[in-house]
mmCIF file of C-alpha atoms in Angstrom:
data_model
loop_
_atom_site.group_PDB
_atom_site.id
_atom_site.type_symbol
_atom_site.label_atom_id
_atom_site.label_comp_id
_atom_site.label_asym_id
_atom_site.label_seq_id
_atom_site.Cartn_x
_atom_site.Cartn_y
_atom_site.Cartn_z
ATOM 1 C CA MET A 1 23.846 15.301 11.100
ATOM 2 C CA ALA A 2 25.191 13.519 14.176
ATOM 3 C CA VAL A 3 23.611 14.062 17.570
ATOM 4 C CA CYS A 4 26.292 14.974 20.108
ATOM 5 C CA SER A 5 26.538 15.672 23.823
ATOM 6 C CA ALA A 6 29.482 17.669 25.159
ATOM 7 C CA TYR A 7 30.641 16.899 28.688
ATOM 8 C CA THR A 8 32.935 19.885 29.328
ATOM 9 C CA THR A 9 33.092 23.473 28.143
ATOM 10 C CA GLN A 10 36.762 23.477 27.156
ATOM 11 C CA SER A 11 37.619 25.389 24.003
ATOM 12 C CA LEU A 12 38.237 23.156 21.016
ATOM 13 C CA ASN A 13 41.710 24.393 19.991
ATOM 14 C CA SER A 14 42.749 20.794 20.126
ATOM 15 C CA THR A 15 43.852 17.489 18.823
ATOM 16 C CA CYS A 16 41.278 14.737 18.494
ATOM 17 C CA SER A 17 41.095 11.013 19.071
ATOM 18 C CA ILE A 18 38.154 8.708 18.343
ATOM 19 C CA SER A 19 37.618 5.784 20.643
ATOM 20 C CA THR A 20 36.264 2.404 19.676
ATOM 21 C CA PRO A 21 32.523 1.886 20.122
ATOM 22 C CA ALA A 22 31.560 1.623 23.774
ATOM 23 C CA LYS A 23 28.677 -0.399 25.154
ATOM 24 C CA THR A 24 26.722 0.728 28.213
ATOM 25 C CA HIS A 25 25.126 -1.489 30.828
ATOM 26 C CA LEU A 26 21.760 -0.837 29.180
ATOM 27 C CA GLY A 27 22.917 -2.240 25.857
ATOM 28 C CA PHE A 28 23.716 1.018 24.062
ATOM 29 C CA HIS A 29 26.418 1.333 21.403
ATOM 30 C CA GLN A 30 28.102 4.709 21.019
ATOM 31 C CA LYS A 31 31.334 6.378 19.932
ATOM 32 C CA GLN A 32 33.280 8.991 21.838
ATOM 33 C CA VAL A 33 35.293 11.808 20.311
ATOM 34 C CA VAL A 34 37.877 13.117 22.798
ATOM 35 C CA PHE A 35 39.376 16.572 22.265
ATOM 36 C CA TYR A 36 42.499 17.638 24.210
ATOM 37 C CA ARG A 37 42.961 21.338 24.878
ATOM 38 C CA ARG A 38 46.604 22.341 24.875
ATOM 39 C CA SER A 39 47.773 25.189 27.076
ATOM 40 C CA SER A 40 51.294 26.460 27.685
ATOM 41 C CA LYS A 41 52.460 27.580 31.136
ATOM 42 C CA ARG A 42 53.995 31.063 31.305
ATOM 43 C CA GLY A 43 57.629 31.129 32.235
ATOM 44 C CA GLY A 44 58.206 27.492 31.586
ATOM 45 C CA SER A 45 58.382 24.894 28.897
ATOM 46 C CA GLY A 46 55.725 22.614 30.360
ATOM 47 C CA SER A 47 52.306 22.188 28.914
ATOM 48 C CA SER A 48 49.131 20.535 30.072
ATOM 49 C CA SER A 49 46.079 19.123 28.409
ATOM 50 C CA SER A 50 42.587 18.555 29.698
ATOM 51 C CA PRO A 51 40.091 16.377 27.860
ATOM 52 C CA CYS A 52 36.762 17.424 26.466
ATOM 53 C CA VAL A 53 34.658 14.335 25.735
ATOM 54 C CA ILE A 54 31.927 14.507 23.123
ATOM 55 C CA THR A 55 29.722 11.470 22.626
ATOM 56 C CA CYS A 56 28.145 11.214 19.203
ATOM 57 C CA SER A 57 25.372 8.983 18.002
ATOM 58 C CA ALA A 58 25.857 6.828 14.950
ATOM 59 C CA GLY A 59 22.776 7.997 13.107
ATOM 60 C CA ASP A 60 22.575 10.669 10.464
ATOM 61 C CA SER A 61 19.499 12.237 12.065
ATOM 62 C CA GLN A 62 17.143 11.691 14.930
ATOM 63 C CA THR A 63 14.763 8.771 14.516
ATOM 64 C CA VAL A 64 11.023 9.469 14.312
ATOM 65 C CA VAL A 65 9.149 7.228 16.767
ATOM 66 C CA ILE A 66 5.593 5.967 16.189
ATOM 67 C CA GLY A 67 3.593 4.080 18.835
ATOM 68 C CA LEU A 68 0.852 1.568 18.027
ATOM 69 C CA ALA A 69 -1.219 0.138 20.883
ATOM 70 C CA ALA A 70 -3.745 -2.687 20.749
ATOM 71 C CA ASP A 71 -4.682 -5.950 22.391
ATOM 72 C CA SER A 72 -3.514 -9.253 20.910
ATOM 73 C CA GLY A 73 -5.285 -10.322 17.728
ATOM 74 C CA CYS A 74 -6.529 -6.827 16.864
ATOM 75 C CA GLY A 75 -4.777 -6.305 13.543
ATOM 76 C CA LYS A 76 -1.434 -4.768 14.547
ATOM 77 C CA SER A 77 0.526 -7.028 12.185
ATOM 78 C CA THR A 78 -1.679 -6.145 9.207
ATOM 79 C CA PHE A 79 -1.413 -2.448 10.017
ATOM 80 C CA MET A 80 2.388 -2.746 10.198
ATOM 81 C CA ARG A 81 2.506 -4.360 6.758
ATOM 82 C CA ARG A 82 0.381 -1.560 5.298
ATOM 83 C CA LEU A 83 2.514 1.116 6.993
ATOM 84 C CA THR A 84 5.895 -0.259 5.937
ATOM 85 C CA SER A 85 4.593 -0.688 2.392
ATOM 86 C CA VAL A 86 3.911 3.056 2.191
ATOM 87 C CA PHE A 87 7.619 3.713 2.850
ATOM 88 C CA GLY A 88 8.793 1.042 0.402
ATOM 89 C CA GLY A 89 10.511 -2.301 0.734
ATOM 90 C CA ALA A 90 9.312 -5.513 2.318
ATOM 91 C CA ALA A 91 9.438 -5.736 6.101
ATOM 92 C CA GLU A 92 11.511 -8.762 7.097
ATOM 93 C CA PRO A 93 13.151 -10.173 10.253
ATOM 94 C CA PRO A 94 16.808 -9.214 10.828
ATOM 95 C CA LYS A 95 18.999 -11.176 8.403
ATOM 96 C CA GLY A 96 21.092 -13.852 10.048
ATOM 97 C CA GLY A 97 19.458 -13.269 13.410
ATOM 98 C CA ASN A 98 17.138 -15.220 15.659
ATOM 99 C CA PRO A 99 14.507 -16.914 13.451
ATOM 100 C CA ASP A 100 11.963 -16.273 16.206
ATOM 101 C CA SER A 101 12.725 -12.534 16.341
ATOM 102 C CA ASN A 102 9.663 -10.283 16.535
ATOM 103 C CA THR A 103 11.468 -7.403 14.812
ATOM 104 C CA LEU A 104 10.677 -6.352 11.240
ATOM 105 C CA ILE A 105 13.063 -4.219 9.190
ATOM 106 C CA SER A 106 12.403 -2.508 5.854
ATOM 107 C CA ASP A 107 14.151 0.198 3.846
ATOM 108 C CA MET A 108 13.180 3.037 6.194
ATOM 109 C CA THR A 109 11.388 1.449 9.117
ATOM 110 C CA THR A 110 12.106 -0.862 12.012
ATOM 111 C CA VAL A 111 9.171 -2.350 13.901
ATOM 112 C CA ILE A 112 9.837 -3.713 17.365
ATOM 113 C CA CYS A 113 7.320 -5.654 19.414
ATOM 114 C CA LEU A 114 7.045 -4.463 23.002
ATOM 115 C CA ASP A 115 6.505 -8.054 24.134
ATOM 116 C CA ASP A 116 10.307 -8.139 23.983
ATOM 117 C CA TYR A 117 10.301 -6.094 27.184
ATOM 118 C CA HIS A 118 8.502 -8.766 29.184
ATOM 119 C CA SER A 119 10.446 -9.129 32.426
ATOM 120 C CA LEU A 120 8.815 -12.491 33.111
ATOM 121 C CA ASP A 121 8.711 -15.451 30.743
ATOM 122 C CA ARG A 122 5.605 -17.591 30.345
ATOM 123 C CA THR A 123 6.467 -19.806 33.316
ATOM 124 C CA GLY A 124 7.324 -16.801 35.491
ATOM 125 C CA ARG A 125 3.977 -15.160 34.764
ATOM 126 C CA LYS A 126 2.168 -18.364 35.611
ATOM 127 C CA GLU A 127 4.054 -18.727 38.899
ATOM 128 C CA LYS A 128 3.305 -15.143 39.918
ATOM 129 C CA GLY A 129 -0.288 -15.290 38.673
ATOM 130 C CA VAL A 130 -0.019 -12.318 36.313
ATOM 131 C CA THR A 131 -0.793 -11.867 32.616
ATOM 132 C CA ALA A 132 1.430 -10.229 30.004
ATOM 133 C CA LEU A 133 -0.896 -7.224 30.201
ATOM 134 C CA ASP A 134 0.080 -6.577 33.828
ATOM 135 C CA PRO A 135 2.791 -3.893 34.173
ATOM 136 C CA ARG A 136 4.553 -6.103 36.733
ATOM 137 C CA ALA A 137 5.405 -8.507 33.906
ATOM 138 C CA ASN A 138 7.181 -5.806 31.862
ATOM 139 C CA ASP A 139 10.414 -3.815 32.155
ATOM 140 C CA PHE A 140 9.389 -0.222 31.461
ATOM 141 C CA ASP A 141 12.717 1.218 32.618
ATOM 142 C CA LEU A 142 14.598 -0.706 29.930
ATOM 143 C CA MET A 143 11.881 0.048 27.359
ATOM 144 C CA TYR A 144 12.207 3.770 28.021
ATOM 145 C CA GLU A 145 16.022 3.838 28.021
ATOM 146 C CA GLN A 146 16.316 1.851 24.789
ATOM 147 C CA VAL A 147 13.602 3.723 22.853
ATOM 148 C CA LYS A 148 15.191 6.986 24.004
ATOM 149 C CA ALA A 149 18.610 5.771 22.818
ATOM 150 C CA ILE A 150 17.315 4.688 19.395
ATOM 151 C CA LYS A 151 15.472 7.990 18.981
ATOM 152 C CA SER A 152 18.786 9.759 19.663
ATOM 153 C CA GLY A 153 20.580 7.664 17.040
ATOM 154 C CA VAL A 154 22.236 5.106 19.319
ATOM 155 C CA ALA A 155 22.096 1.359 18.632
ATOM 156 C CA VAL A 156 20.905 -0.974 21.401
ATOM 157 C CA ASP A 157 20.945 -4.655 22.252
ATOM 158 C CA LYS A 158 17.225 -5.289 22.599
ATOM 159 C CA PRO A 159 15.924 -8.394 24.389
ATOM 160 C CA ILE A 160 13.780 -10.947 22.548
ATOM 161 C CA TYR A 161 10.660 -12.608 23.905
ATOM 162 C CA ASN A 162 10.198 -15.925 22.116
ATOM 163 C CA HIS A 163 6.487 -16.447 21.461
ATOM 164 C CA VAL A 164 7.119 -20.054 20.434
ATOM 165 C CA THR A 165 8.898 -21.195 23.583
ATOM 166 C CA GLY A 166 7.646 -18.537 25.974
ATOM 167 C CA LEU A 167 11.249 -17.842 27.023
ATOM 168 C CA LEU A 168 13.458 -14.738 27.018
ATOM 169 C CA ASP A 169 16.090 -15.243 24.288
ATOM 170 C CA PRO A 170 19.517 -13.531 23.962
ATOM 171 C CA PRO A 171 19.292 -9.913 22.737
ATOM 172 C CA GLU A 172 19.603 -8.636 19.168
ATOM 173 C CA LEU A 173 21.281 -5.485 17.869
ATOM 174 C CA ILE A 174 18.843 -2.764 16.754
ATOM 175 C CA LYS A 175 20.384 0.084 14.781
ATOM 176 C CA PRO A 176 18.619 3.454 14.586
ATOM 177 C CA PRO A 177 16.269 3.559 11.560
ATOM 178 C CA LYS A 178 14.683 6.603 10.007
ATOM 179 C CA ILE A 179 11.360 5.511 11.519
ATOM 180 C CA LEU A 180 10.945 3.323 14.594
ATOM 181 C CA VAL A 181 7.526 1.791 15.258
ATOM 182 C CA ILE A 182 6.951 0.355 18.712
ATOM 183 C CA GLU A 183 3.875 -1.840 18.703
ATOM 184 C CA GLY A 184 2.247 -3.883 21.404
ATOM 185 C CA LEU A 185 0.252 -3.705 24.586
ATOM 186 C CA HIS A 186 1.913 -0.751 26.337
ATOM 187 C CA PRO A 187 3.452 1.914 24.050
ATOM 188 C CA MET A 188 1.522 4.704 25.808
ATOM 189 C CA PHE A 189 1.295 3.235 29.318
ATOM 190 C CA ASP A 190 4.535 4.696 30.698
ATOM 191 C CA GLU A 191 4.602 8.511 30.598
ATOM 192 C CA ARG A 192 8.336 8.555 29.833
ATOM 193 C CA VAL A 193 7.887 6.334 26.763
ATOM 194 C CA ARG A 194 4.759 8.237 25.743
ATOM 195 C CA ASP A 195 6.693 11.508 25.691
ATOM 196 C CA LEU A 196 9.171 10.017 23.187
ATOM 197 C CA LEU A 197 6.460 9.339 20.602
ATOM 198 C CA ASP A 198 6.130 11.639 17.607
ATOM 199 C CA PHE A 199 2.737 10.113 16.791
ATOM 200 C CA SER A 200 0.536 7.477 18.412
ATOM 201 C CA ILE A 201 -2.268 5.198 17.229
ATOM 202 C CA TYR A 202 -4.670 2.980 19.144
ATOM 203 C CA LEU A 203 -6.610 0.114 17.527
ATOM 204 C CA ASP A 204 -9.854 -0.146 19.454
ATOM 205 C CA ILE A 205 -11.757 -3.334 18.664
ATOM 206 C CA SER A 206 -15.126 -3.730 20.385
ATOM 207 C CA ASN A 207 -15.727 -6.857 22.473
ATOM 208 C CA GLU A 208 -18.401 -8.080 20.037
ATOM 209 C CA VAL A 209 -16.086 -7.823 17.031
ATOM 210 C CA LYS A 210 -13.104 -9.210 18.962
ATOM 211 C CA PHE A 211 -15.162 -12.264 19.941
ATOM 212 C CA ALA A 212 -16.368 -12.804 16.351
ATOM 213 C CA TRP A 213 -12.810 -12.462 14.970
ATOM 214 C CA LYS A 214 -11.377 -14.904 17.487
ATOM 215 C CA ILE A 215 -14.038 -17.489 16.653
ATOM 216 C CA GLN A 216 -13.312 -17.129 12.922
ATOM 217 C CA ARG A 217 -9.544 -17.318 13.495
ATOM 218 C CA ASP A 218 -9.709 -20.355 15.764
ATOM 219 C CA LEU A 219 -12.132 -22.208 13.514
ATOM 220 C CA THR A 220 -9.866 -21.562 10.505
ATOM 221 C CA LEU A 221 -6.900 -22.888 12.452
ATOM 222 C CA LEU A 222 -8.857 -25.945 13.463
ATOM 223 C CA LYS A 223 -9.786 -26.676 9.852
ATOM 224 C CA THR A 224 -6.190 -26.265 8.755
ATOM 225 C CA LEU A 225 -5.045 -28.768 11.340
ATOM 226 C CA GLN A 226 -7.987 -31.044 10.523
ATOM 227 C CA ARG A 227 -9.022 -31.322 14.132
ATOM 228 C CA ASP A 228 -12.431 -30.703 15.524
ATOM 229 C CA MET A 229 -13.175 -28.367 18.391
ATOM 230 C CA ALA A 230 -13.694 -31.171 20.891
ATOM 231 C CA GLU A 231 -10.263 -32.706 20.246
ATOM 232 C CA ARG A 232 -8.461 -29.396 20.820
ATOM 233 C CA GLY A 233 -10.656 -28.568 23.781
ATOM 234 C CA HIS A 234 -12.036 -25.444 22.096
ATOM 235 C CA SER A 235 -15.642 -24.370 22.130
ATOM 236 C CA LEU A 236 -17.455 -21.086 21.735
ATOM 237 C CA GLU A 237 -17.674 -20.993 25.510
ATOM 238 C CA SER A 238 -13.923 -21.559 25.986
ATOM 239 C CA ILE A 239 -13.076 -18.901 23.404
ATOM 240 C CA LYS A 240 -15.323 -16.407 25.153
ATOM 241 C CA ALA A 241 -13.857 -17.430 28.521
ATOM 242 C CA SER A 242 -10.297 -16.760 27.308
ATOM 243 C CA ILE A 243 -11.322 -13.243 26.264
ATOM 244 C CA GLU A 244 -13.148 -12.622 29.536
ATOM 245 C CA ALA A 245 -10.120 -13.832 31.566
ATOM 246 C CA ARG A 246 -7.975 -11.064 30.021
ATOM 247 C CA LYS A 247 -10.641 -8.394 30.324
ATOM 248 C CA PRO A 248 -9.848 -7.063 33.843
ATOM 249 C CA ASP A 249 -6.192 -6.430 32.945
ATOM 250 C CA PHE A 250 -7.164 -5.124 29.501
ATOM 251 C CA ASP A 251 -9.603 -2.655 31.063
ATOM 252 C CA ALA A 252 -7.060 -1.591 33.702
ATOM 253 C CA TYR A 253 -3.846 -1.280 31.678
ATOM 254 C CA ILE A 254 -4.442 -1.370 27.905
ATOM 255 C CA ASP A 255 -7.738 0.335 27.101
ATOM 256 C CA PRO A 256 -6.991 3.581 29.032
ATOM 257 C CA GLN A 257 -4.110 4.298 26.643
ATOM 258 C CA LYS A 258 -6.522 5.322 23.894
ATOM 259 C CA LYS A 259 -7.120 8.665 25.589
ATOM 260 C CA TYR A 260 -3.489 9.577 24.807
ATOM 261 C CA ALA A 261 -3.571 8.497 21.149
ATOM 262 C CA ASP A 262 -3.334 11.020 18.318
ATOM 263 C CA ALA A 263 -5.501 8.735 16.157
ATOM 264 C CA VAL A 264 -7.838 5.903 17.115
ATOM 265 C CA ILE A 265 -9.231 3.335 14.690
ATOM 266 C CA GLU A 266 -12.390 2.053 16.357
ATOM 267 C CA VAL A 267 -14.000 -1.122 14.994
ATOM 268 C CA LEU A 268 -17.654 -1.734 15.867
ATOM 269 C CA PRO A 269 -20.553 -3.959 14.741
ATOM 270 C CA THR A 270 -22.446 -2.623 11.738
ATOM 271 C CA GLN A 271 -25.572 -0.538 12.186
ATOM 272 C CA LEU A 272 -26.751 -1.436 8.689
ATOM 273 C CA ILE A 273 -27.895 -4.942 9.697
ATOM 274 C CA PRO A 274 -30.178 -5.149 12.753
ATOM 275 C CA ASP A 275 -28.837 -7.418 15.549
ATOM 276 C CA ASP A 276 -25.819 -8.531 13.521
ATOM 277 C CA ASN A 277 -23.371 -10.665 15.514
ATOM 278 C CA GLU A 278 -21.219 -12.237 12.794
ATOM 279 C CA GLY A 279 -18.657 -9.436 12.630
ATOM 280 C CA LYS A 280 -18.310 -9.706 8.857
ATOM 281 C CA VAL A 281 -19.739 -6.262 8.093
ATOM 282 C CA LEU A 282 -18.114 -3.565 10.218
ATOM 283 C CA ARG A 283 -18.583 0.047 11.220
ATOM 284 C CA VAL A 284 -15.163 1.676 11.533
ATOM 285 C CA ARG A 285 -14.407 5.125 12.942
ATOM 286 C CA LEU A 286 -11.193 7.083 12.460
ATOM 287 C CA ILE A 287 -10.935 9.430 15.449
ATOM 288 C CA MET A 288 -8.348 12.168 14.856
ATOM 289 C CA LYS A 289 -7.181 14.541 17.568
ATOM 290 C CA GLU A 290 -7.101 18.221 16.643
ATOM 291 C CA GLY A 291 -4.004 20.362 17.233
ATOM 292 C CA VAL A 292 -1.394 17.606 16.816
ATOM 293 C CA LYS A 293 1.851 18.975 15.407
ATOM 294 C CA HIS A 294 2.551 17.922 11.802
ATOM 295 C CA PHE A 295 -0.883 16.227 11.544
ATOM 296 C CA SER A 296 -4.021 17.574 9.842
ATOM 297 C CA PRO A 297 -7.185 15.466 10.247
ATOM 298 C CA VAL A 298 -8.793 13.995 7.145
ATOM 299 C CA TYR A 299 -12.196 15.381 6.209
ATOM 300 C CA LEU A 300 -15.098 14.531 3.916
ATOM 301 C CA PHE A 301 -16.415 17.238 1.536
ATOM 302 C CA ASP A 302 -16.258 20.239 3.910
ATOM 303 C CA GLU A 303 -13.888 20.565 6.873
ATOM 304 C CA GLY A 304 -15.661 21.009 10.198
ATOM 305 C CA SER A 305 -19.150 20.281 8.868
ATOM 306 C CA THR A 306 -21.333 17.336 9.890
ATOM 307 C CA ILE A 307 -22.028 15.130 6.890
ATOM 308 C CA SER A 308 -23.739 11.811 6.192
ATOM 309 C CA TRP A 309 -23.126 10.269 2.774
ATOM 310 C CA ILE A 310 -24.380 7.158 1.055
ATOM 311 C CA PRO A 311 -22.112 6.869 -2.021
ATOM 312 C CA CYS A 312 -23.824 3.848 -3.573
ATOM 313 C CA GLY A 313 -25.068 4.503 -7.096
ATOM 314 C CA ARG A 314 -23.684 4.732 -10.579
ATOM 315 C CA LYS A 315 -20.047 5.215 -9.495
ATOM 316 C CA LEU A 316 -19.854 2.761 -6.586
ATOM 317 C CA THR A 317 -21.214 -0.765 -6.618
ATOM 318 C CA CYS A 318 -22.872 -1.658 -3.309
ATOM 319 C CA SER A 319 -24.506 -4.949 -2.496
ATOM 320 C CA TYR A 320 -26.538 -5.480 0.680
ATOM 321 C CA PRO A 321 -26.330 -3.855 3.211
ATOM 322 C CA GLY A 322 -24.675 -0.968 1.348
ATOM 323 C CA ILE A 323 -22.161 1.642 2.518
ATOM 324 C CA LYS A 324 -22.619 4.736 4.638
ATOM 325 C CA PHE A 325 -20.084 7.419 5.552
ATOM 326 C CA HIS A 326 -20.303 9.983 8.328
ATOM 327 C CA TYR A 327 -17.978 12.869 9.173
ATOM 328 C CA GLY A 328 -18.026 15.603 11.765
ATOM 329 C CA PRO A 329 -16.424 17.271 14.804
ATOM 330 C CA ASP A 330 -16.756 15.758 18.270
ATOM 331 C CA THR A 331 -14.988 15.397 21.629
ATOM 332 C CA TYR A 332 -13.086 12.329 22.834
ATOM 333 C CA PHE A 333 -11.798 12.107 26.412
ATOM 334 C CA GLY A 334 -12.046 15.887 26.642
ATOM 335 C CA ASN A 335 -10.120 16.498 23.411
ATOM 336 C CA GLU A 336 -11.489 18.093 20.261
ATOM 337 C CA VAL A 337 -11.477 15.549 17.451
ATOM 338 C CA SER A 338 -12.677 14.996 13.901
ATOM 339 C CA ILE A 339 -14.318 11.639 13.213
ATOM 340 C CA LEU A 340 -14.591 9.928 9.839
ATOM 341 C CA GLU A 341 -16.782 6.820 9.850
ATOM 342 C CA MET A 342 -17.457 4.084 7.317
ATOM 343 C CA ASP A 343 -20.136 1.425 7.772
ATOM 344 C CA GLY A 344 -20.322 -1.413 5.225
ATOM 345 C CA GLN A 345 -17.886 -2.886 2.725
ATOM 346 C CA PHE A 346 -16.666 -2.396 -0.824
ATOM 347 C CA ASP A 347 -17.657 -4.787 -3.592
ATOM 348 C CA ARG A 348 -14.970 -3.538 -5.986
ATOM 349 C CA LEU A 349 -11.763 -1.946 -4.737
ATOM 350 C CA ASP A 350 -11.043 -0.339 -8.102
ATOM 351 C CA GLU A 351 -14.129 1.834 -7.525
ATOM 352 C CA LEU A 352 -12.657 3.161 -4.254
ATOM 353 C CA ILE A 353 -11.197 6.022 -6.284
ATOM 354 C CA TYR A 354 -14.692 7.568 -6.225
ATOM 355 C CA VAL A 355 -14.646 7.726 -2.417
ATOM 356 C CA GLU A 356 -11.009 8.830 -2.333
ATOM 357 C CA SER A 357 -11.775 11.772 -4.617
ATOM 358 C CA HIS A 358 -14.165 13.170 -1.979
ATOM 359 C CA LEU A 359 -11.685 12.955 0.913
ATOM 360 C CA SER A 360 -9.254 15.784 1.689
ATOM 361 C CA ASN A 361 -6.042 16.008 3.751
ATOM 362 C CA ILE A 362 -5.211 12.367 2.967
ATOM 363 C CA SER A 363 -1.536 13.237 2.267
ATOM 364 C CA THR A 364 -1.267 11.371 -1.034
ATOM 365 C CA LYS A 365 1.577 12.027 -3.472
ATOM 366 C CA PHE A 366 -0.681 11.584 -6.503
ATOM 367 C CA TYR A 367 -4.340 11.140 -7.411
ATOM 368 C CA GLY A 368 -5.502 7.625 -6.580
ATOM 369 C CA GLU A 369 -2.652 6.631 -4.242
ATOM 370 C CA VAL A 370 -5.032 5.370 -1.533
ATOM 371 C CA THR A 371 -6.812 3.176 -4.080
ATOM 372 C CA GLN A 372 -3.476 1.936 -5.419
ATOM 373 C CA GLN A 373 -2.309 0.944 -1.934
ATOM 374 C CA MET A 374 -5.591 -0.836 -1.221
ATOM 375 C CA LEU A 375 -5.444 -2.783 -4.495
ATOM 376 C CA LYS A 376 -1.804 -3.642 -3.833
ATOM 377 C CA HIS A 377 -2.831 -5.373 -0.615
ATOM 378 C CA ALA A 378 -6.267 -6.603 -1.593
ATOM 379 C CA ASP A 379 -5.588 -9.933 0.120
ATOM 380 C CA PHE A 380 -4.911 -8.312 3.521
ATOM 381 C CA PRO A 381 -7.640 -8.631 6.167
ATOM 382 C CA GLY A 382 -9.974 -5.633 6.163
ATOM 383 C CA SER A 383 -9.202 -4.543 2.615
ATOM 384 C CA ASN A 384 -12.885 -4.388 1.712
ATOM 385 C CA ASN A 385 -13.942 -2.210 4.654
ATOM 386 C CA GLY A 386 -13.014 0.770 6.809
ATOM 387 C CA THR A 387 -10.213 -0.984 8.701
ATOM 388 C CA GLY A 388 -8.057 -1.310 5.595
ATOM 389 C CA LEU A 389 -9.068 2.109 4.272
ATOM 390 C CA PHE A 390 -8.290 3.961 7.481
ATOM 391 C CA GLN A 391 -5.073 2.014 8.164
ATOM 392 C CA THR A 392 -3.885 2.979 4.686
ATOM 393 C CA ILE A 393 -4.783 6.641 5.201
ATOM 394 C CA VAL A 394 -3.047 6.748 8.595
ATOM 395 C CA GLY A 395 0.033 5.206 6.955
ATOM 396 C CA LEU A 396 0.075 8.028 4.392
ATOM 397 C CA LYS A 397 -0.417 10.596 7.161
ATOM 398 C CA ILE A 398 2.570 9.146 9.055
ATOM 399 C CA ARG A 399 4.692 9.438 5.905
ATOM 400 C CA ASP A 400 3.702 13.097 5.645
ATOM 401 C CA LEU A 401 4.426 13.630 9.344
ATOM 402 C CA TYR A 402 7.881 12.057 8.943
ATOM 403 C CA GLU A 403 8.664 14.316 5.984
ATOM 404 C CA GLN A 404 7.560 17.423 7.882
ATOM 405 C CA ILE A 405 9.639 16.502 10.946
ATOM 406 C CA THR A 406 12.793 15.753 8.943
ATOM 407 C CA SER A 407 12.311 18.886 6.872
ATOM 408 C CA SER A 408 12.009 21.064 9.983
ATOM 409 C CA LYS A 409 15.131 19.484 11.523
ATOM 410 C CA THR A 410 17.093 20.127 8.337
ATOM 411 C CA ALA A 411 15.944 23.727 8.199
ATOM 412 C CA ALA A 412 16.752 24.490 11.859
ATOM 413 C CA PRO A 413 20.605 24.378 11.556
ATOM 414 C CA LEU A 414 20.448 26.470 8.370
ATOM 415 C CA GLU A 415 18.400 29.122 10.151
ATOM 416 C CA ALA A 416 20.839 29.043 13.068
ATOM 417 C CA THR A 417 23.799 29.760 10.785
ATOM 418 C CA LYS A 418 21.992 32.783 9.319
ATOM 419 C CA ALA A 419 21.245 34.243 12.744
#
């Protein structure tokens, strides 16, 4: 069903002409259908016509928009791969486009990186003394107008921020998908953009875990390049300093967005190992807001109860330090939430089916789908702990949300015709 806007109230006893696609100054692509109302003058042979312009989007139905917020290096890319896998098809850059494009397109989804809305390139930020986290380095007006257009079924020419060169490249055409995911630093910062989201997620990585991950990532890179830390100018102190340098802007502009999120995946140090600082064993919490349309929080055993569960035993292999689950109601920034927590890691993913069988409202299509998805991506980071488990579950919940939204939109016109 096309989405149309009528600009006059003329009756449609008319002829019709369809214009060629028009492009607005904001990079939108649209088609106009122009109806001419014919009217005869009494007492004469003359006639007049007045136009009625209807602008229609190109899409078959309104796009569902998902927002994913997190700092750099917090697992957004892995989450996107898990999410697009749930909907089918590999997520790939636009064919024949800019090889440095940040966009990923699959059968049903398009993922755009909000870094593309940087208003300042790398040199410009350095000259003005601002980071990419600072709102002054981003064009929220264009972000809002283009996300709104895509949601309405209108294609846009989206800018590209080149992470390799640090420059702003020529734009690329983004056609309306069934599901648009906007991921990056600021999907919930601007109220106008926030109001366009059908569902929102925040990845909340604690400073301790973030520091441990960055050390592991940088050391792996250094080994790959066969350079030592001294040659590249890296040290544990410099890595920590780079995180601390971003912290004021992160605390001011990124972290506050989590209060708006419908679901938060919070990654913390384990409580199973005293004074652990390696970040290899994690405690992960899935915080789910109550009362969100088309979304029912996942629960363990009994909805609304407070439950602690150690599943290790005959049906789940657990090496040291084991696995512990917790579930219960709570409040989060003044909102009622349900929280599902996992501390520890799986030894064998094929045994995850035992845990899955005790979870409800996980929106699977068949028994064992969560386990199947986890095994399918066993090589992804976090596949042996709560990050992978909860990312997979949220992906399934988003699929269910999409199906509910599209079903309700299909039913609405049918109900209108009966009225």
